[in-house]
Amino acid sequence: LGEPPPAGVPLDPVVSLFLRREQREQQRERNSSPAQRLRRFLRRKFFLFRRSALMTLIALRNLALGRPEPQRLAQEVAFASWRGEEEEGARTEGEGAARGGPEL
């Protein structure tokens, strides 16, 4: 990902879309203010701590009471792993629509 593709090799459209999106994200992070960087850092740390705490509680409960059925365990792990992407995605889509269309 860090190197450009070899000359003369056509890129897959999905790969080129992914690369453009990654470049835009890196550019956004480079041009962000210190306050935005701090907010992003704190948000990442919050969700990391949240997931660690919830997974620890799930593990302790499983040790004390036994394993629940796999479907319930999967739901609990999905809840613990939630990072607010739905919230971020809705905000990004709303901003893109306000400017006249979604960003690619």
Coordinates of C-alpha atoms in Angstrom, one line a residue:
L1 CA 0.0 0.0 0.0
G2 CA 2.9 2.4 0.7
E3 CA 4.4 2.0 -2.8
P4 CA 2.9 3.0 -6.1
P5 CA 1.8 0.2 -8.5
P6 CA 4.3 -0.8 -11.2
A7 CA 4.1 1.2 -14.4
G8 CA 1.9 -0.3 -17.1
V9 CA -0.2 -2.5 -14.8
P10 CA -3.9 -1.6 -14.8
L11 CA -5.5 -1.3 -11.4
D12 CA -8.6 -3.0 -10.5
P13 CA -11.4 -0.4 -10.1
V14 CA -12.1 -1.5 -6.5
V15 CA -8.4 -1.2 -5.6
S16 CA -8.1 2.3 -7.2
L17 CA -11.2 3.4 -5.3
F18 CA -9.7 2.1 -2.0
L19 CA -6.4 3.8 -2.7
R20 CA -8.1 7.2 -3.5
R21 CA -10.1 6.9 -0.3
E22 CA -7.0 6.0 1.8
Q23 CA -5.1 9.0 0.3
R24 CA -8.0 11.3 1.1
E25 CA -8.1 10.0 4.7
Q26 CA -4.3 10.5 5.1
Q27 CA -4.5 14.0 3.6
R28 CA -7.4 14.9 6.0
E29 CA -5.4 13.7 9.0
R30 CA -2.3 15.7 7.9
N31 CA -4.3 18.9 7.5
S32 CA -6.3 18.6 10.7
S33 CA -5.9 20.9 13.6
P34 CA -4.3 19.9 16.9
A35 CA -7.8 19.9 18.5
Q36 CA -9.1 17.5 15.9
R37 CA -6.1 15.3 16.3
L38 CA -6.6 15.2 20.1
R39 CA -10.3 14.4 19.7
R40 CA -9.5 11.6 17.3
F41 CA -6.8 10.2 19.7
L42 CA -9.2 10.4 22.7
R43 CA -12.0 8.7 20.7
R44 CA -9.7 5.8 19.7
K45 CA -8.5 5.4 23.2
F46 CA -12.0 5.5 24.6
F47 CA -13.2 2.7 22.3
L48 CA -10.1 0.7 23.0
F49 CA -10.7 0.9 26.7
R50 CA -14.4 0.3 26.3
R51 CA -13.8 -2.9 24.3
S52 CA -11.1 -4.1 26.7
A53 CA -13.4 -3.6 29.7
L54 CA -16.4 -5.3 28.1
M55 CA -14.4 -8.3 26.9
T56 CA -12.9 -8.7 30.3
L57 CA -16.4 -8.6 31.9
I58 CA -17.7 -11.1 29.3
A59 CA -14.7 -13.4 30.0
L60 CA -15.2 -13.2 33.8
R61 CA -18.9 -13.9 33.5
N62 CA -18.2 -16.9 31.3
L63 CA -15.7 -18.3 33.9
A64 CA -18.2 -17.9 36.7
L65 CA -21.4 -19.0 34.9
G66 CA -20.3 -21.0 31.9
R67 CA -20.4 -20.1 28.2
P68 CA -23.7 -18.8 26.8
E69 CA -25.0 -20.0 23.5
P70 CA -22.8 -19.0 20.5
Q71 CA -25.4 -16.5 19.1
R72 CA -25.6 -14.6 22.4
L73 CA -21.8 -14.6 22.7
A74 CA -21.5 -13.3 19.1
Q75 CA -23.9 -10.5 19.9
E76 CA -22.0 -9.5 23.0
V77 CA -18.7 -9.5 21.2
A78 CA -20.2 -7.4 18.4
F79 CA -21.5 -4.9 20.9
A80 CA -18.1 -4.8 22.7
S81 CA -16.3 -4.2 19.3
W82 CA -18.7 -1.4 18.2
R83 CA -16.7 1.7 17.6
G84 CA -19.3 4.2 16.5
E85 CA -18.9 3.7 12.7
E86 CA -22.6 4.0 12.2
E87 CA -22.5 7.5 13.7
E88 CA -19.4 8.4 11.7
G89 CA -20.9 7.0 8.5
A90 CA -24.1 8.9 8.9
R91 CA -22.2 12.1 9.5
T92 CA -20.0 11.6 6.5
E93 CA -22.9 10.8 4.2
G94 CA -24.8 13.8 5.4
E95 CA -21.9 16.1 4.7
G96 CA -21.4 14.6 1.2
A97 CA -25.1 15.1 0.4
A98 CA -25.0 18.7 1.6
R99 CA -22.1 19.4 -0.9
G100 CA -24.0 17.9 -3.8
G101 CA -23.2 14.2 -3.7
P102 CA -21.4 11.4 -1.9
E103 CA -17.6 11.4 -1.9
L104 CA -15.7 8.5 -3.5

